[in-house]
Coordinates of C-alpha atoms and ligand atoms in Angstrom, one line a residue:
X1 CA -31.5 -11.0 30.6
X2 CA -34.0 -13.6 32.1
X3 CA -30.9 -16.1 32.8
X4 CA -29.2 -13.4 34.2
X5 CA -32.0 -12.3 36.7
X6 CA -32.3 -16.4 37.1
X7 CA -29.0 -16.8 37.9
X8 CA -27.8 -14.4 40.3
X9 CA -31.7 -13.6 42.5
X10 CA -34.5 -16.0 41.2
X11 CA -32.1 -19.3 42.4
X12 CA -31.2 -18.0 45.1
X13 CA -35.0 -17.6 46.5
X14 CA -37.1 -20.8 47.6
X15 CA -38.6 -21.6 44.6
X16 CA -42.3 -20.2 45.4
X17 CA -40.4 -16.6 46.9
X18 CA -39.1 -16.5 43.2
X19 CA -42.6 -17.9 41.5
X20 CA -44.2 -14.4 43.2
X21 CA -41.4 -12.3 42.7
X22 CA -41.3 -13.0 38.8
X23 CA -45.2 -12.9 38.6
X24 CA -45.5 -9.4 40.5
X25 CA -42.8 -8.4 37.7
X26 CA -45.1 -9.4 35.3
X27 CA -48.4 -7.8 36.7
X28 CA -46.2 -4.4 37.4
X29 CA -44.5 -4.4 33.6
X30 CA -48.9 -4.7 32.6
X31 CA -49.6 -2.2 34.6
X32 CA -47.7 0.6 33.0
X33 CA -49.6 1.9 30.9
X34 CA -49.1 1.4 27.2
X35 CA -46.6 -1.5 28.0
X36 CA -49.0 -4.5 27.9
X37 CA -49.7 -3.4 24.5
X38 CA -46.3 -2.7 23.3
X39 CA -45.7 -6.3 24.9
X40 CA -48.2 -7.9 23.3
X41 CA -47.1 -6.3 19.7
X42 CA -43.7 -7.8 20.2
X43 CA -44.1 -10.8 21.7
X44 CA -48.0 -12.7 20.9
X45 CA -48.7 -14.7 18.3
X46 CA -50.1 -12.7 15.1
X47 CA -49.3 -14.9 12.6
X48 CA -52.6 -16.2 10.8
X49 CA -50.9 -20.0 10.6
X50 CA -51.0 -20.0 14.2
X51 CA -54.8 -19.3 14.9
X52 CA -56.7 -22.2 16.0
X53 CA -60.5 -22.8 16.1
X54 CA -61.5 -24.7 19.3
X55 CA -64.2 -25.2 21.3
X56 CA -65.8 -22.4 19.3
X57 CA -63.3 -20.0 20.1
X58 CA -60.4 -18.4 18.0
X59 CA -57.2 -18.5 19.9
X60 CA -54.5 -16.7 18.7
X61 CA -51.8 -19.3 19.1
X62 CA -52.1 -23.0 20.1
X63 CA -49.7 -22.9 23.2
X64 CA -51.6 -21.4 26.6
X65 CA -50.6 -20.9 30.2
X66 CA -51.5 -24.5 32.3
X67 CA -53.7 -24.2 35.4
X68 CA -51.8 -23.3 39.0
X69 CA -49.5 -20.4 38.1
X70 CA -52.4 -17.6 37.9
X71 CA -55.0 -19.3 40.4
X72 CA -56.8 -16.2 41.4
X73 CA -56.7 -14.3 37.9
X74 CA -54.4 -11.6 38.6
X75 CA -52.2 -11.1 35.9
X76 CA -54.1 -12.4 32.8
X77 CA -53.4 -8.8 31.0
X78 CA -49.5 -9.4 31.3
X79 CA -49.4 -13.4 30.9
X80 CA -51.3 -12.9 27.4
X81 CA -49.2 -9.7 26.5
X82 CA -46.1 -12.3 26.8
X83 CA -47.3 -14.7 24.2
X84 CA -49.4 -17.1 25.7
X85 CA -52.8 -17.6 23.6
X86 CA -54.7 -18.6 26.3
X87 CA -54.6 -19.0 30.6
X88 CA -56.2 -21.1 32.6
X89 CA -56.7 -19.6 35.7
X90 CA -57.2 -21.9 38.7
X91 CA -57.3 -24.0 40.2
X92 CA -60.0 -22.4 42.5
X93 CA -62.2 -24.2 44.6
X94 CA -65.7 -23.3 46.4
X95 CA -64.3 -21.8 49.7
X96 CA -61.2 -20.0 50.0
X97 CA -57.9 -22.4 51.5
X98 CA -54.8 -21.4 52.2
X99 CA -53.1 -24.9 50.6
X100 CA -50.6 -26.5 52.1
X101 CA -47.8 -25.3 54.7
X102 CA -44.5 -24.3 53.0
X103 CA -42.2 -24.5 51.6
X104 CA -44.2 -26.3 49.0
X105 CA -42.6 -26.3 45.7
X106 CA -39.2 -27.5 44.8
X107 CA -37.0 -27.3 42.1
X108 CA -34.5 -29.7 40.0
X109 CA -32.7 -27.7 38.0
X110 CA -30.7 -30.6 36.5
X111 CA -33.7 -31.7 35.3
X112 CA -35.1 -28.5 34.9
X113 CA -38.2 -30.0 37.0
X114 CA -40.4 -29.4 39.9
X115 CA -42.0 -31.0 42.4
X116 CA -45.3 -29.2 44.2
X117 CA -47.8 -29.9 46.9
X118 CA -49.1 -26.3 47.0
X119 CA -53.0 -28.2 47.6
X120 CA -55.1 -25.3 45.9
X121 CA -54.3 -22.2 48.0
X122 CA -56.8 -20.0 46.2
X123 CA -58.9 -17.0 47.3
X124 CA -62.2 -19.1 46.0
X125 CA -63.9 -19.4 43.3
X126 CA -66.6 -16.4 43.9
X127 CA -63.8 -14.1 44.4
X128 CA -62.6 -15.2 41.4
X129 CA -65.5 -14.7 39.6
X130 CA -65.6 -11.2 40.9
X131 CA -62.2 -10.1 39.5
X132 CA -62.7 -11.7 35.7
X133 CA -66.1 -9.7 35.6
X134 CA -64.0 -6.3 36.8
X135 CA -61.7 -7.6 33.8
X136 CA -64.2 -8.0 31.1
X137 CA -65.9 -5.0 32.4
X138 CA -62.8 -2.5 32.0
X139 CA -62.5 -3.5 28.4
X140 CA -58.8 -4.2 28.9
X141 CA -58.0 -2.0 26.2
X142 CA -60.0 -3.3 23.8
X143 CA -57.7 -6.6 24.1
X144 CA -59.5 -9.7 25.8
X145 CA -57.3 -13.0 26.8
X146 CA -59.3 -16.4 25.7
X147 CA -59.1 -17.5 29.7
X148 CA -60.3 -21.0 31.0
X149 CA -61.2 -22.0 34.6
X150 CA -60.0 -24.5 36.1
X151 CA -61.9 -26.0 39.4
X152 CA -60.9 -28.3 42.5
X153 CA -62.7 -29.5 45.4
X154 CA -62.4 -27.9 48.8
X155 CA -60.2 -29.6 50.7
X156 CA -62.1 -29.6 54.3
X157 CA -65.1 -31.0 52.4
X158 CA -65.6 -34.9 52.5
X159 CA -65.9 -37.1 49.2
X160 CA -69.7 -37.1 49.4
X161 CA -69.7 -33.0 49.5
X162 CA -67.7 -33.5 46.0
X163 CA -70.5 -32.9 43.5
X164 CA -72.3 -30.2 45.2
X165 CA -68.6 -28.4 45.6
X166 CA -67.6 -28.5 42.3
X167 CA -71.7 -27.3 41.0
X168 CA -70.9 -23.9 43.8
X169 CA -67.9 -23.4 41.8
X170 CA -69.6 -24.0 38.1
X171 CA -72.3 -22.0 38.7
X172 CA -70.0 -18.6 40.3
X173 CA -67.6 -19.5 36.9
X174 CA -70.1 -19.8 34.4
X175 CA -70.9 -16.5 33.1
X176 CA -66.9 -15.7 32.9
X177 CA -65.3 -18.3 31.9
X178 CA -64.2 -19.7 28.1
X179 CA -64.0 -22.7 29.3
X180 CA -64.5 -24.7 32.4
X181 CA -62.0 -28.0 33.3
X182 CA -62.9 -30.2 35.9
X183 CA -59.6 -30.9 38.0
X184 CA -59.7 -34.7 39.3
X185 CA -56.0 -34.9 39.2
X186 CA -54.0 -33.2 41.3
X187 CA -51.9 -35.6 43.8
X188 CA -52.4 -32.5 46.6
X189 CA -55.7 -32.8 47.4
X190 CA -56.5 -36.3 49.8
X191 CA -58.5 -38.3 47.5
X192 CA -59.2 -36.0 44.7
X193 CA -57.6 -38.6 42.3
X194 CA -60.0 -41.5 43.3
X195 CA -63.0 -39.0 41.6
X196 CA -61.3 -40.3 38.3
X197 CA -62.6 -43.5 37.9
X198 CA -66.2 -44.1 36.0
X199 CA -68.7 -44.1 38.5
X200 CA -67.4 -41.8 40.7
X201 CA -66.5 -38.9 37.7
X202 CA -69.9 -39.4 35.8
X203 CA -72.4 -37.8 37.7
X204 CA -69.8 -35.7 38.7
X205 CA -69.1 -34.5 35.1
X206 CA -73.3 -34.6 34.7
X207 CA -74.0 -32.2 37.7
X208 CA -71.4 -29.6 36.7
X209 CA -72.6 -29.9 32.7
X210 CA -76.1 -29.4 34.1
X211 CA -74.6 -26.4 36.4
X212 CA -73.2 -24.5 33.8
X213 CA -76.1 -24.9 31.2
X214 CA -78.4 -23.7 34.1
X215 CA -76.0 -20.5 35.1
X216 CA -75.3 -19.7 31.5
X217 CA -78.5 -20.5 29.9
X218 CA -77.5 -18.5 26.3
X219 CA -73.9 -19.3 25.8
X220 CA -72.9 -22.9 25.9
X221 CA -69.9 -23.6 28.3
X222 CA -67.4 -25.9 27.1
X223 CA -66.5 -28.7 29.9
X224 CA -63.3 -30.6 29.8
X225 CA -61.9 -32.6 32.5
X226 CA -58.3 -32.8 33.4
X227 CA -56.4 -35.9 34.2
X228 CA -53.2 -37.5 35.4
X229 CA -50.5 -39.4 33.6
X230 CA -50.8 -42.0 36.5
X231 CA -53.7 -43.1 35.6
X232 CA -53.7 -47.2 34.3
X233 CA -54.1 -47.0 30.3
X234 CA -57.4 -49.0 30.8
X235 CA -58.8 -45.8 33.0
X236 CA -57.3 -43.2 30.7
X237 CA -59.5 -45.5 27.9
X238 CA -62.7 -45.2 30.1
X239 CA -62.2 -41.5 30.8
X240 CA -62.5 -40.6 27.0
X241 CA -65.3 -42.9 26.5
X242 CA -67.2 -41.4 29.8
X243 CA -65.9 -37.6 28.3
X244 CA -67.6 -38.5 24.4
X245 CA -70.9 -39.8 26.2
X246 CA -71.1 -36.8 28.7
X247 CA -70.7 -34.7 25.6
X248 CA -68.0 -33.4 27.1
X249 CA -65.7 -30.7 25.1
X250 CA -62.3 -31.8 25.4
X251 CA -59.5 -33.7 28.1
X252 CA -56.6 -32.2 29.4
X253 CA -53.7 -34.5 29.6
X254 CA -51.9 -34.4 31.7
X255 CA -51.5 -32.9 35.2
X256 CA -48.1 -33.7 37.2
X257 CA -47.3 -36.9 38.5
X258 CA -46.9 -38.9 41.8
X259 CA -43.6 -40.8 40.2
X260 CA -40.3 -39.5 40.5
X261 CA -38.8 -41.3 37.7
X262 CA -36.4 -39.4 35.8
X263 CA -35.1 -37.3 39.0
X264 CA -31.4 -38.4 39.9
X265 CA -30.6 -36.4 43.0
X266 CA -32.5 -39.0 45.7
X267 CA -31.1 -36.8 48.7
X268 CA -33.4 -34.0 47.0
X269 CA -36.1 -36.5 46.1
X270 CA -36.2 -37.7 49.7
X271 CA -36.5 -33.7 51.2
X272 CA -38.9 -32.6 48.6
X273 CA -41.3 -34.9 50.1
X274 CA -44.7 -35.5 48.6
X275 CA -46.6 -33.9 45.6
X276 CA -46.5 -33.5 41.7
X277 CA -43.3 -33.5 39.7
X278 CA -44.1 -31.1 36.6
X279 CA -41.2 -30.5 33.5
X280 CA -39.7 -33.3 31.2
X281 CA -39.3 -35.9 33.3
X282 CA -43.3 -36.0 32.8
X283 CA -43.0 -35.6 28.9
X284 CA -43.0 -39.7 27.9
X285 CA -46.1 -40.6 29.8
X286 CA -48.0 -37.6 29.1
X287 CA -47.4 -38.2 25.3
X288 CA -48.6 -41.3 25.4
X289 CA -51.6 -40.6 27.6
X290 CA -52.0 -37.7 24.6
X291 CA -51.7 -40.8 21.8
X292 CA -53.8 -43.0 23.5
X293 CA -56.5 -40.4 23.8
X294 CA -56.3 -39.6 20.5
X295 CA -56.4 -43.2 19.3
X296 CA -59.4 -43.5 21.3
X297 CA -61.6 -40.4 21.0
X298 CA -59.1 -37.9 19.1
X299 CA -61.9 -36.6 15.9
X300 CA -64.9 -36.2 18.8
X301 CA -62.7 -34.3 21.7
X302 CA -60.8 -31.2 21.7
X303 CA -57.2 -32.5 23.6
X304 CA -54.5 -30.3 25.3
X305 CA -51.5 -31.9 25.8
X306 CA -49.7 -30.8 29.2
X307 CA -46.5 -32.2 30.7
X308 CA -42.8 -31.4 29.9
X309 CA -43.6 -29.4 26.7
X310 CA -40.6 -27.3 26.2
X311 CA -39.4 -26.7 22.7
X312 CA -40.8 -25.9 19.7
X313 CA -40.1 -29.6 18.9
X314 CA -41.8 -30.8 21.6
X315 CA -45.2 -28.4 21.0
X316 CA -44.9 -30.0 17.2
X317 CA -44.9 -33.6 18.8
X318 CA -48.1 -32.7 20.5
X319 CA -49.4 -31.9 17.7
X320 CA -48.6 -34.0 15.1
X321 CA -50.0 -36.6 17.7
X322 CA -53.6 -35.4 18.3
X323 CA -53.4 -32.5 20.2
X324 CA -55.6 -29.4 19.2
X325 CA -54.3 -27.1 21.7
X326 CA -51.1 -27.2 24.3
X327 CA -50.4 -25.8 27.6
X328 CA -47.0 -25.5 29.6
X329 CA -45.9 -24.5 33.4
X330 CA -42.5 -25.6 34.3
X331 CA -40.5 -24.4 31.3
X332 CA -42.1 -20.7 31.6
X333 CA -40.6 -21.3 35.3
X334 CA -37.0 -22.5 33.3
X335 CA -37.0 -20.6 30.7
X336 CA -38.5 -16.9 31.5
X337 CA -41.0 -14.4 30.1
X338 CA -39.6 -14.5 26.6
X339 CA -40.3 -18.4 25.9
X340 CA -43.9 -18.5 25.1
X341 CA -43.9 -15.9 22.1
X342 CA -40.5 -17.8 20.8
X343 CA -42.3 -21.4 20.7
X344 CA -45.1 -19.9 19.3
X345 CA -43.5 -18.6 17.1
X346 CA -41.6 -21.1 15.9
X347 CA -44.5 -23.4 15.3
X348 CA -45.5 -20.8 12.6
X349 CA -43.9 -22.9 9.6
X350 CA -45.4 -26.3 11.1
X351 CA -48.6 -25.1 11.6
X352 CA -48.9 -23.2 8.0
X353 CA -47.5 -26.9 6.5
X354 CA -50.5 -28.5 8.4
X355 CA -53.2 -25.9 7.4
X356 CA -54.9 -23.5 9.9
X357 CA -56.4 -26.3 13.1
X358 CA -59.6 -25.9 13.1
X359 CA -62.4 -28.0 15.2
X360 CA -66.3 -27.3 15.0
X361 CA -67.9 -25.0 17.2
X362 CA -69.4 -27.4 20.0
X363 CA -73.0 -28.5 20.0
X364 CA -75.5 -26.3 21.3
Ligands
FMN1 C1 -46.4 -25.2 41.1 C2 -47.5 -25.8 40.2 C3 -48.8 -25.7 40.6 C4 -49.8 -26.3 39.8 N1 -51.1 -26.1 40.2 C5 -52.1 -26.6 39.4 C6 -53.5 -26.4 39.7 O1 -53.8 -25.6 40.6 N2 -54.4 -27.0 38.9 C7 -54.1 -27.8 37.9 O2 -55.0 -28.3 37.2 N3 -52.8 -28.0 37.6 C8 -51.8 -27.5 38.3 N4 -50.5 -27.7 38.0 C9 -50.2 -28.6 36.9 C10 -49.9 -27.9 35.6 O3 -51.1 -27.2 35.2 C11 -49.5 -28.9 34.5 O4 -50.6 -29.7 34.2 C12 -48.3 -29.7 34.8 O5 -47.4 -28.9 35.6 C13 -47.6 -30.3 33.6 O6 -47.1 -29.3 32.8 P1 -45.6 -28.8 32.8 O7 -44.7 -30.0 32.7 O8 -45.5 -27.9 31.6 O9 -45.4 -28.0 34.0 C14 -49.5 -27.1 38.7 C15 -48.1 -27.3 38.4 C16 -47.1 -26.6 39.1 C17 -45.7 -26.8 38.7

C-alpha cells in the first residue's frame, strides 16, 4: 500500500511537501481514537528478546526514530504506535529559526538516499518543552514513548554564544526529556562541526552536564553527544575518550555526511547543492565510526549506531558490532510506515540468540 501511495503521490511531491504530507498521515491515523492503540498492538515491538536496558531505561525494541524527522514533538503518539521503540525529537535549538530557504531536501532514489540542508527549522526548544509536558500530562493513554532530545545551536548566535545556547536549551529540556544529545554534527549549521574537536566540545559537554544536573536535581539526565562520520579516526578516538572522562552516557554515530561518495547521478549531485547525504551510501563509514568506538570505549558508553541502517541485516551488524541501541531516518522515508515494526521484528531471533542487551543504570 505504502509503495503504492509512494509511487503514484509521494514522488511526485518535492521531497519535504511529501515528508509533511506522510507525517500529518501519521499524526491524523493517532489521532482517531482507539487507533494509536490498535497500531501499536499490531505493529510495536512486544517480544521480551527485544527489550533493551539502557541508560537506565527499558526500551521496548532496540531500533528508534533518529533526530530531524519529529523536531518539534508532534507526532510521538503515532511514530511509537508504528514500531519505533524510541524518538528523538529535535533537533531544537534555544530560539525559534525557520532553517534554511527551500527546497531543502532532495532525494536519490537510485540510491534510495537524501541529501538535506534543512539548518534546524524548529519552533525552539521552550516550545518544545511545553508540548512534551502537555504529553506526559495527558497520560497518553496510559502508553508513554521512551523520547530523547536532541539540541543545536542557534544559528544567528556566534561561536562564543555556543555554550550559554546549548545550557538555555538543557535547562527548558531537562525535566522532559529521557535523554539529552548534544548535536555537534550537522553540516547545516556554519560552524557547528568545528565544536567537535577537544577543547572546543569539553566545556561544552561540562556546562550542559552541569545544566541538566542543576534543572533536574532528582532524576539524573543521561547526556550523549552526536557526531559525524566525517570526522578523522584520530578525532572520533578523542571524542570517546573526552565522552568517558565527562562521564558522559553514550555517542551517537553517526549524523549525515558532507561526502557524496556513493551518489552516481552528478547532474543531481551538482543541483542538490550543499548539506548532509543520509541512507546507505552513509552505511560503510558510519559502521566503522560504530567499530572504532566500540574498540575504544564500547563496555563504558551506551552507542547508537545511525547511518544507512536498513534491513534487519544491517540492524544485526550494528549490533553484533558494539551497538546497544539503533536509530534510522532515510529508510522510514524509503520504505513507509510499516518498516520499523518489520525490522524489529525480525531482530527478535538475533536478539533472543544474544540474550536480552542490557547495560547498567548510569551513575548517579
Ligand atoms: C531530512 C533530515 C533531517 C535531519 N535532521 C537532523 C536533526 O535535526 N538533528 C540531527 O541530529 N540529525 C538530523 N538528521 C540526521 C539523522 O538523524 C541521522 O543521523 C542520519 O540521517 C543518518 O541516518 P539515516 O541514514 O538512517 O537517515 C537529519 C536527517 C535527515 C535525512
Amino acid at each position: 500500500m505504502y509503495r503504492a501511495l509512494y509511487a503514484v503521490l509521494l514522488r511526485r511531491l518535492p521531497a519535504e511537501a511529501a515528508h509533511r504530507a506522510g507525517f500529518a498521515l501519521i499524526r491524523a491515523a493517532a489521532a482517531v481514537p482507539g487507533l494509536a492503540s490498535a497500531l501499536r498492538l499490531l505493529m510495536a515491538p512486544r517480544d521480551a528478546a527485544l527489550r533493551v536496558r539502557a541508560l537506565g531505561l527499558d526500551f521496548p525494541g532496540p531500533l528508534g526514530l533518529a533526530a530531524g524527522f519529529d523536531k518539534d514533538a508532534e507526532g510521538v503518539a503515532g511514530l511509537a504506535a508504528l514500531g519505533f521503540g524510541f524518538i528523538e525529537v529535535g533537533t531544537v535549538t534555544a530560539q525559534p529559526q525557520p532553517g534554511n530557504p527551500k527546497p531543502r531536501m532532495f532525494r536519490f532514489p537510485a540510491e534510495r538516499a537524501l541529501v538535506n540542508r534543512m539548518g534546524f527549522n524548529n519552533h525552539g526548544a521552550a516550545a518544545l518543552a511545553a508540548r512534551l509536558r502537555a504529553l506526559r500530562s495527558s497520560g497518553g493513554g496510559g502508553f508513554r514513548p521512551i523520547i530523547g532530545v536532541n539540541i543545536g545551536k542557534t544559528k544567528v548566535v556566534p561561536e562564543e554564544g555556543a555554550i550559554a545556547d546549548y545550557v538555555t536549551s538543557a535547562r527548558l529540556v531537562a525535566g522532559v526529556a529521557d535523554y539529552v544529545v548534544v548535536n555537534v554534527s550537522s553540516p547545516n549549521t556554519p560552524g557547528l562541526r568545528d565544536l567537535q574537536s577537544v577543547d572546543k566540545l569539553r566545556p561544552l559537554l561540562a556546562a550542559v552536564r552541569a545544566a541538566l544536573d542543576e534543572a533536574s536535581p532528582r532524576r539524573r539526565v543521561p547526556l550523549l553527544v552526536k557526531i559525524a562520520p566525517d570526522l578523522a579516526d584520530a578525532d572520533v578516538d578523542a571524542v570517546a575518550d573526552l565522552a568517558v572522562d565527562l562521564g558522559l552516557d553514550g555517542i551517537i554515530a553517526t549524523n549525515t555526511t558532507i561526502s557524496r561518495a556513493g551518489l552516481h547521478d552528478s547532474a543531481a549531485v551538482a543541483d542538490a547543492g550543499p548539506g548532509g547525504l543520509s541512507g546507505p551510501p552513509l552505511k560503510a563509514r558510519a559502521l566503522e565510526v560504530l567499530r572504532r568506538l566500540n574498540d575504544r570505549a564500547g563496555d563504558r558508553l551506551v552507542l547508537i549506531a545511525a547511518g544507512g541502517i536498513e534491513t534487519a541485516d544491517d540492524a544485526r551488524e550494528r549490533l553484533a558490532a558494539g551497538a546497544t541501541l539503533l536509530q534510522a531516518y532515510t529508510a522510514f522515508i524509503y520504505h513507509g510506515p510499516f518498516w520499523p515494526g518489520r525490522v524489529q521484528r525480525s531482530l527478535a531471533g538475533f536478539a533472543a540468540s544474544r540474550g536480552t542487551a542490557t547495560t547498567p543504570a548510569p551513575p548517579r
